[in-house]
Amino acid sequence: MTATQPAPAAPEAAQGPILEVRDLHVHFGARRGKGPTAKAVDGVDLQVQPGEIVALAGESGCGKTTLARSILGLVEPTSGQVLYRGKPLGRGTAALKPYRREVQLVLQDPTGALNPRQSVYESVAEGLRIHGVKGDEETLVADALARSGLRPPRRFFLAYPHELSGGQRQRVVIAGALALEPSMLVADEPVSSLDASVRGEILALLLGLVRDLGLSILVVTHDLGLAWNIADRLAVMYLGRIVEQGPTETVLANPRHPYTRALLSVVPEVHHLETQILSGEPPDPTRVPPGCRFHPRCPALASGEAARAGVDDRCRNEAVPILRGVAEHHAACFLTDESVKKESERRPRTRGSHAEGLQ
Amino acid sequence: MAATSTRTFRPSAGQRRLGAKLIGAALSLAFVLVFNFFLFRVLPGDPAKNLTRNRLVPAEQVEVLRESFGLGKPLPQQFAQYVRDTLSGDLGISYKFRRPVSEVIAERIWPTVLLLGLSTLLSTAIGLWIGIRGAWRRNSVFDRVSLGASLALYAMPEFWLGIMLLIAFGVGVGPLPGLFPTGGLSSPDTELASLAGVADVARHLFLPCLTLTLAYIAEYALVMRSSLLDELTEDYLTTARAKGLRDALVLRRHAVPNALLPTTTLIFLNLGFIVSGAITIETVYSWPGLGLLSYEALRTPDYPLLQGVFLLFSAAVIIANLIADLLYAYLDPRVRTG
Ligand SMILES: Nc1ncnc2c1ncn2[C@@H]1O[C@H](COP(=O)(O)OP(=O)(O)OP(=O)(O)O)[C@@H](O)[C@H]1O
Ligand code: SF4
Ligand SMILES: [Mg+2]
């Protein structure tokens, strides 16, 4: 494991990130030892600062949910670490319990995320009971519901999920999280199952929580437009790796990685990029290509741009180093990111801890 | 606000559903009543002749018998009489026992209740336990063994299982003596009200109860396992786990209660059918309950008795069905308030 890795010297580091992921790998073994392993998360570094909204974007199957679940300790990482306020997560339910009060999960589909046989009150109160939170339970539940925009809260106490609309259900899920006064939310596509009309409301609610309660949010999405609207920082994931990250505005205004460019070019609001439809097979985590993992589909390589820059050989054969979880804008691409180019040139000699291929 | 408007709606919706279920059940019972009457008039065989089978009885005496059983009257009159009598609990006189059918049934119902009650309790408890454990530890040795055994048991006809157990434990195989009595409720000359009497009945009860229990354990274990496996993929379990709930509690508080829903319904539905299913087992073990009674009535044939037993069996299915429906509605808020 990479416990000795030095903390990056970002300006925010004075307080330190609230959540940090270091060189995380989550590999799913094939059933009964047969077949290949799926490298759902294959070397991820990520940081979330206090009060920050970080969006994790990428197409379906790139490992976003797996990463979110391992951050919550729901999936055991194959290697690497998740640190909360500088401390590695414990293992096992008992060790994780204090952490699970601090970091709350909001799932994609609120219909599934709520027990159909529990009333709104019971659902929200469950966390309070699990953690033995002191105070008047009814008041705490009512406060959490009100803060999530369900007013007057007491009217919802006895309602069952099937009696509520999708947006109301997601508010109940959020209320269940807020009741525990967490410092961070991990939201896995929190609005993608909702009607377009209520998406904005739920996103506004999340933004309000950051503003009023100082929460940090890691929001998983495959919608770059959504990231644009709410996130301070954006991490783009491809096939188990983060291929580009940085401040949302910088990344979106000046995307470096050909994958990010392609994703962005199909966002309706974006006009400065020529529309690129990615060709080739969708990525398969059981067969990660050698070299840059995006190279079989990379438009820059296909168009000869990489060859003109003299990096095409490296694209095909040389592993791209893992991006550091720092605030600055970075992309895991030989063609477009100077520091990656240099770092990987040094790699054979220094064998830095971020380089791939050490396991 | 949708929540509140549904809320004020709720009692009447629930009551309407309840009313509909009750009316449905009553109609089914009425249908059985009518069907029962005609079915037994259409069946071949002159009851009075059957009664006197193998014996030389003067024709006048057969006529008297016919009269005393009300068989001489025209059909509509018989029907009116039948409905009136049935509703007042008078199911006629058994040809075979020459006693009121209701009396005969009342006598023979207890062994059946004992047998079915005990085996239902046991098969439910054990079956659910196996199903829950198997699903929770999916693909463990326990799961694979219990799944295989359940499938084998489930595929086995009840009477065959009964006969095998009877041979193995009742008659004895090779040098092994029979461990349990092969039939009946008790040994002759035992005082039932004594401690020895209870032990004797228990010994007689063992094999039929074991057969029925095994037959139903399999079904309950399979249904519980598969409905829990379905439930275990649900997101709300992830929510609960992510909130810090221990796995055992996630199972007990969330997954199992929801997975029990279909199983409970099945158990109550079955209860109705086990009553009639008991015919085979009671016959194999000569257990003197309603099952054996129907078999005896069928051989005579004793129409009033058959009619009575048939009515009771149908009522059991209908009522069990009703209970299953009501219970489901009670347990599932989606049905209760939807
Ligand atoms: N328990 C598991 N066992 C085996 N493979 C898994 C498991 N969970 C996820 N995977 C695989 O890992 C890869 C990443 O899955 P994941 O659900 O993390 O993707 P995602 O980015 O959240 O996709 P989506 O946008 O569709 O939600 C997928 O190829 C998936 O098939
Ligand atoms: S490293 Fe090469 S193949 Fe990979 S994204 Fe950059 S240009 Fe494309
Ligand atoms: Mg996902």
PDB file of N, CA and C in Angstrom, chain A residues 142-200:
ATOM      1  N   ALA A 142     -38.130  15.830  11.882  1.00  0.00           N
ATOM      2  CA  ALA A 142     -38.855  16.946  11.275  1.00  0.00           C
ATOM      3  C   ALA A 142     -37.879  17.979  10.710  1.00  0.00           C
ATOM      4  N   ASP A 143     -36.814  18.269  11.462  1.00  0.00           N
ATOM      5  CA  ASP A 143     -35.828  19.240  10.979  1.00  0.00           C
ATOM      6  C   ASP A 143     -35.182  18.773   9.684  1.00  0.00           C
ATOM      7  N   ALA A 144     -34.805  17.492   9.673  1.00  0.00           N
ATOM      8  CA  ALA A 144     -34.122  16.963   8.485  1.00  0.00           C
ATOM      9  C   ALA A 144     -35.051  17.027   7.273  1.00  0.00           C
ATOM     10  N   LEU A 145     -36.330  16.685   7.484  1.00  0.00           N
ATOM     11  CA  LEU A 145     -37.285  16.736   6.369  1.00  0.00           C
ATOM     12  C   LEU A 145     -37.457  18.168   5.882  1.00  0.00           C
ATOM     13  N   ALA A 146     -37.577  19.089   6.830  1.00  0.00           N
ATOM     14  CA  ALA A 146     -37.776  20.483   6.452  1.00  0.00           C
ATOM     15  C   ALA A 146     -36.563  21.006   5.678  1.00  0.00           C
ATOM     16  N   ARG A 147     -35.373  20.641   6.148  1.00  0.00           N
ATOM     17  CA  ARG A 147     -34.162  21.097   5.467  1.00  0.00           C
ATOM     18  C   ARG A 147     -34.062  20.520   4.059  1.00  0.00           C
ATOM     19  N   SER A 148     -34.679  19.353   3.870  1.00  0.00           N
ATOM     20  CA  SER A 148     -34.653  18.746   2.535  1.00  0.00           C
ATOM     21  C   SER A 148     -35.796  19.246   1.673  1.00  0.00           C
ATOM     22  N   GLY A 149     -36.563  20.176   2.218  1.00  0.00           N
ATOM     23  CA  GLY A 149     -37.602  20.794   1.413  1.00  0.00           C
ATOM     24  C   GLY A 149     -38.948  20.107   1.495  1.00  0.00           C
ATOM     25  N   LEU A 150     -39.144  19.237   2.469  1.00  0.00           N
ATOM     26  CA  LEU A 150     -40.459  18.624   2.649  1.00  0.00           C
ATOM     27  C   LEU A 150     -41.160  19.350   3.791  1.00  0.00           C
ATOM     28  N   ARG A 151     -42.034  20.271   3.445  1.00  0.00           N
ATOM     29  CA  ARG A 151     -42.674  21.098   4.461  1.00  0.00           C
ATOM     30  C   ARG A 151     -44.176  21.110   4.247  1.00  0.00           C
ATOM     31  N   PRO A 152     -44.990  21.110   5.306  1.00  0.00           N
ATOM     32  CA  PRO A 152     -44.561  20.921   6.690  1.00  0.00           C
ATOM     33  C   PRO A 152     -44.162  19.464   6.936  1.00  0.00           C
ATOM     34  N   PRO A 153     -43.048  19.259   7.616  1.00  0.00           N
ATOM     35  CA  PRO A 153     -42.472  17.912   7.695  1.00  0.00           C
ATOM     36  C   PRO A 153     -43.406  16.875   8.316  1.00  0.00           C
ATOM     37  N   ARG A 154     -44.182  17.290   9.310  1.00  0.00           N
ATOM     38  CA  ARG A 154     -44.976  16.292  10.016  1.00  0.00           C
ATOM     39  C   ARG A 154     -46.043  15.647   9.140  1.00  0.00           C
ATOM     40  N   ARG A 155     -46.404  16.351   8.096  1.00  0.00           N
ATOM     41  CA  ARG A 155     -47.377  15.786   7.169  1.00  0.00           C
ATOM     42  C   ARG A 155     -46.842  14.573   6.436  1.00  0.00           C
ATOM     43  N   PHE A 156     -45.521  14.476   6.369  1.00  0.00           N
ATOM     44  CA  PHE A 156     -44.918  13.383   5.610  1.00  0.00           C
ATOM     45  C   PHE A 156     -44.552  12.197   6.485  1.00  0.00           C
ATOM     46  N   PHE A 157     -44.628  12.363   7.790  1.00  0.00           N
ATOM     47  CA  PHE A 157     -44.173  11.318   8.709  1.00  0.00           C
ATOM     48  C   PHE A 157     -44.717   9.947   8.346  1.00  0.00           C
ATOM     49  N   LEU A 158     -46.025   9.877   8.126  1.00  0.00           N
ATOM     50  CA  LEU A 158     -46.648   8.563   7.979  1.00  0.00           C
ATOM     51  C   LEU A 158     -46.811   8.136   6.531  1.00  0.00           C
ATOM     52  N   ALA A 159     -46.318   8.947   5.620  1.00  0.00           N
ATOM     53  CA  ALA A 159     -46.443   8.577   4.212  1.00  0.00           C
ATOM     54  C   ALA A 159     -45.468   7.446   3.886  1.00  0.00           C
ATOM     55  N   TYR A 160     -45.853   6.633   2.923  1.00  0.00           N
ATOM     56  CA  TYR A 160     -44.963   5.577   2.445  1.00  0.00           C
ATOM     57  C   TYR A 160     -44.370   6.008   1.110  1.00  0.00           C
ATOM     58  N   PRO A 161     -43.194   5.470   0.787  1.00  0.00           N
ATOM     59  CA  PRO A 161     -42.534   5.903  -0.453  1.00  0.00           C
ATOM     60  C   PRO A 161     -43.450   5.883  -1.676  1.00  0.00           C
ATOM     61  N   HIS A 162     -44.297   4.860  -1.794  1.00  0.00           N
ATOM     62  CA  HIS A 162     -45.092   4.770  -3.024  1.00  0.00           C
ATOM     63  C   HIS A 162     -46.132   5.886  -3.120  1.00  0.00           C
ATOM     64  N   GLU A 163     -46.343   6.585  -2.018  1.00  0.00           N
ATOM     65  CA  GLU A 163     -47.314   7.678  -2.055  1.00  0.00           C
ATOM     66  C   GLU A 163     -46.673   9.001  -2.473  1.00  0.00           C
ATOM     67  N   LEU A 164     -45.351   8.986  -2.617  1.00  0.00           N
ATOM     68  CA  LEU A 164     -44.642  10.228  -2.922  1.00  0.00           C
ATOM     69  C   LEU A 164     -44.183  10.250  -4.374  1.00  0.00           C
ATOM     70  N   SER A 165     -43.899  11.447  -4.857  1.00  0.00           N
ATOM     71  CA  SER A 165     -43.329  11.569  -6.199  1.00  0.00           C
ATOM     72  C   SER A 165     -41.838  11.256  -6.136  1.00  0.00           C
ATOM     73  N   GLY A 166     -41.234  11.066  -7.300  1.00  0.00           N
ATOM     74  CA  GLY A 166     -39.806  10.749  -7.347  1.00  0.00           C
ATOM     75  C   GLY A 166     -38.953  11.796  -6.658  1.00  0.00           C
ATOM     76  N   GLY A 167     -39.265  13.063  -6.919  1.00  0.00           N
ATOM     77  CA  GLY A 167     -38.498  14.134  -6.297  1.00  0.00           C
ATOM     78  C   GLY A 167     -38.654  14.127  -4.785  1.00  0.00           C
ATOM     79  N   GLN A 168     -39.879  13.873  -4.326  1.00  0.00           N
ATOM     80  CA  GLN A 168     -40.115  13.821  -2.878  1.00  0.00           C
ATOM     81  C   GLN A 168     -39.348  12.661  -2.251  1.00  0.00           C
ATOM     82  N   ARG A 169     -39.327  11.546  -2.955  1.00  0.00           N
ATOM     83  CA  ARG A 169     -38.585  10.392  -2.425  1.00  0.00           C
ATOM     84  C   ARG A 169     -37.109  10.726  -2.293  1.00  0.00           C
ATOM     85  N   GLN A 170     -36.558  11.369  -3.317  1.00  0.00           N
ATOM     86  CA  GLN A 170     -35.139  11.690  -3.237  1.00  0.00           C
ATOM     87  C   GLN A 170     -34.898  12.660  -2.075  1.00  0.00           C
ATOM     88  N   ARG A 171     -35.856  13.538  -1.818  1.00  0.00           N
ATOM     89  CA  ARG A 171     -35.732  14.436  -0.667  1.00  0.00           C
ATOM     90  C   ARG A 171     -35.752  13.650   0.644  1.00  0.00           C
ATOM     91  N   VAL A 172     -36.559  12.595   0.687  1.00  0.00           N
ATOM     92  CA  VAL A 172     -36.583  11.761   1.892  1.00  0.00           C
ATOM     93  C   VAL A 172     -35.219  11.093   2.084  1.00  0.00           C
ATOM     94  N   VAL A 173     -34.648  10.593   0.979  1.00  0.00           N
ATOM     95  CA  VAL A 173     -33.328   9.964   1.069  1.00  0.00           C
ATOM     96  C   VAL A 173     -32.316  10.983   1.595  1.00  0.00           C
ATOM     97  N   ILE A 174     -32.376  12.196   1.050  1.00  0.00           N
ATOM     98  CA  ILE A 174     -31.441  13.237   1.485  1.00  0.00           C
ATOM     99  C   ILE A 174     -31.691  13.602   2.950  1.00  0.00           C
ATOM    100  N   ALA A 175     -32.961  13.641   3.335  1.00  0.00           N
ATOM    101  CA  ALA A 175     -33.277  13.928   4.735  1.00  0.00           C
ATOM    102  C   ALA A 175     -32.689  12.859   5.649  1.00  0.00           C
ATOM    103  N   GLY A 176     -32.788  11.590   5.221  1.00  0.00           N
ATOM    104  CA  GLY A 176     -32.215  10.501   6.015  1.00  0.00           C
ATOM    105  C   GLY A 176     -30.723  10.699   6.196  1.00  0.00           C
ATOM    106  N   ALA A 177     -30.065  11.247   5.171  1.00  0.00           N
ATOM    107  CA  ALA A 177     -28.634  11.511   5.263  1.00  0.00           C
ATOM    108  C   ALA A 177     -28.378  12.712   6.175  1.00  0.00           C
ATOM    109  N   LEU A 178     -29.164  13.770   5.983  1.00  0.00           N
ATOM    110  CA  LEU A 178     -28.934  15.008   6.739  1.00  0.00           C
ATOM    111  C   LEU A 178     -29.199  14.846   8.226  1.00  0.00           C
ATOM    112  N   ALA A 179     -30.143  13.945   8.562  1.00  0.00           N
ATOM    113  CA  ALA A 179     -30.496  13.769   9.964  1.00  0.00           C
ATOM    114  C   ALA A 179     -29.263  13.461  10.803  1.00  0.00           C
ATOM    115  N   LEU A 180     -28.269  12.845  10.182  1.00  0.00           N
ATOM    116  CA  LEU A 180     -27.082  12.448  10.933  1.00  0.00           C
ATOM    117  C   LEU A 180     -26.030  13.556  10.963  1.00  0.00           C
ATOM    118  N   GLU A 181     -26.364  14.720  10.431  1.00  0.00           N
ATOM    119  CA  GLU A 181     -25.432  15.838  10.390  1.00  0.00           C
ATOM    120  C   GLU A 181     -24.070  15.430   9.863  1.00  0.00           C
ATOM    121  N   PRO A 182     -24.038  14.928   8.649  1.00  0.00           N
ATOM    122  CA  PRO A 182     -22.766  14.464   8.083  1.00  0.00           C
ATOM    123  C   PRO A 182     -21.921  15.645   7.650  1.00  0.00           C
ATOM    124  N   SER A 183     -20.642  15.375   7.358  1.00  0.00           N
ATOM    125  CA  SER A 183     -19.847  16.455   6.796  1.00  0.00           C
ATOM    126  C   SER A 183     -19.653  16.251   5.303  1.00  0.00           C
ATOM    127  N   MET A 184     -20.093  15.071   4.829  1.00  0.00           N
ATOM    128  CA  MET A 184     -19.924  14.842   3.405  1.00  0.00           C
ATOM    129  C   MET A 184     -21.039  13.961   2.855  1.00  0.00           C
ATOM    130  N   LEU A 185     -21.414  14.220   1.611  1.00  0.00           N
ATOM    131  CA  LEU A 185     -22.355  13.352   0.908  1.00  0.00           C
ATOM    132  C   LEU A 185     -21.647  12.744  -0.291  1.00  0.00           C
ATOM    133  N   VAL A 186     -21.928  11.465  -0.514  1.00  0.00           N
ATOM    134  CA  VAL A 186     -21.513  10.854  -1.766  1.00  0.00           C
ATOM    135  C   VAL A 186     -22.802  10.549  -2.502  1.00  0.00           C
ATOM    136  N   ALA A 187     -23.020  11.222  -3.613  1.00  0.00           N
ATOM    137  CA  ALA A 187     -24.282  11.076  -4.325  1.00  0.00           C
ATOM    138  C   ALA A 187     -24.015  10.413  -5.667  1.00  0.00           C
ATOM    139  N   ASP A 188     -24.579   9.212  -5.844  1.00  0.00           N
ATOM    140  CA  ASP A 188     -24.356   8.459  -7.077  1.00  0.00           C
ATOM    141  C   ASP A 188     -25.487   8.754  -8.057  1.00  0.00           C
ATOM    142  N   GLU A 189     -25.246   9.592  -9.001  1.00  0.00           N
ATOM    143  CA  GLU A 189     -26.252  10.005  -9.979  1.00  0.00           C
ATOM    144  C   GLU A 189     -27.572  10.370  -9.303  1.00  0.00           C
ATOM    145  N   PRO A 190     -27.537  11.383  -8.438  1.00  0.00           N
ATOM    146  CA  PRO A 190     -28.703  11.653  -7.586  1.00  0.00           C
ATOM    147  C   PRO A 190     -29.932  12.130  -8.340  1.00  0.00           C
ATOM    148  N   VAL A 191     -29.792  12.574  -9.562  1.00  0.00           N
ATOM    149  CA  VAL A 191     -30.977  13.086 -10.258  1.00  0.00           C
ATOM    150  C   VAL A 191     -31.269  12.364 -11.571  1.00  0.00           C
ATOM    151  N   SER A 192     -30.412  11.402 -11.934  1.00  0.00           N
ATOM    152  CA  SER A 192     -30.588  10.861 -13.286  1.00  0.00           C
ATOM    153  C   SER A 192     -31.852  10.025 -13.425  1.00  0.00           C
ATOM    154  N   SER A 193     -32.441   9.578 -12.289  1.00  0.00           N
ATOM    155  CA  SER A 193     -33.686   8.819 -12.429  1.00  0.00           C
ATOM    156  C   SER A 193     -34.912   9.729 -12.289  1.00  0.00           C
ATOM    157  N   LEU A 194     -34.679  11.019 -12.113  1.00  0.00           N
ATOM    158  CA  LEU A 194     -35.810  11.924 -11.861  1.00  0.00           C
ATOM    159  C   LEU A 194     -36.243  12.633 -13.139  1.00  0.00           C
ATOM    160  N   ASP A 195     -37.469  13.130 -13.113  1.00  0.00           N
ATOM    161  CA  ASP A 195     -37.962  13.940 -14.228  1.00  0.00           C
ATOM    162  C   ASP A 195     -37.102  15.186 -14.373  1.00  0.00           C
ATOM    163  N   ALA A 196     -36.931  15.609 -15.603  1.00  0.00           N
ATOM    164  CA  ALA A 196     -36.108  16.791 -15.856  1.00  0.00           C
ATOM    165  C   ALA A 196     -36.586  17.978 -15.025  1.00  0.00           C
ATOM    166  N   SER A 197     -37.896  18.065 -14.823  1.00  0.00           N
ATOM    167  CA  SER A 197     -38.438  19.233 -14.128  1.00  0.00           C
ATOM    168  C   SER A 197     -38.003  19.305 -12.672  1.00  0.00           C
ATOM    169  N   VAL A 198     -37.747  18.154 -12.029  1.00  0.00           N
ATOM    170  CA  VAL A 198     -37.367  18.223 -10.618  1.00  0.00           C
ATOM    171  C   VAL A 198     -35.863  18.123 -10.417  1.00  0.00           C
ATOM    172  N   ARG A 199     -35.128  17.813 -11.486  1.00  0.00           N
ATOM    173  CA  ARG A 199     -33.674  17.704 -11.339  1.00  0.00           C
ATOM    174  C   ARG A 199     -33.080  18.984 -10.784  1.00  0.00           C
ATOM    175  N   GLY A 200     -33.497  20.094 -11.382  1.00  0.00           N
ATOM    176  CA  GLY A 200     -32.970  21.391 -10.964  1.00  0.00           C
ATOM    177  C   GLY A 200     -33.223  21.636  -9.491  1.00  0.00           C
TER     178      GLY A 200
END
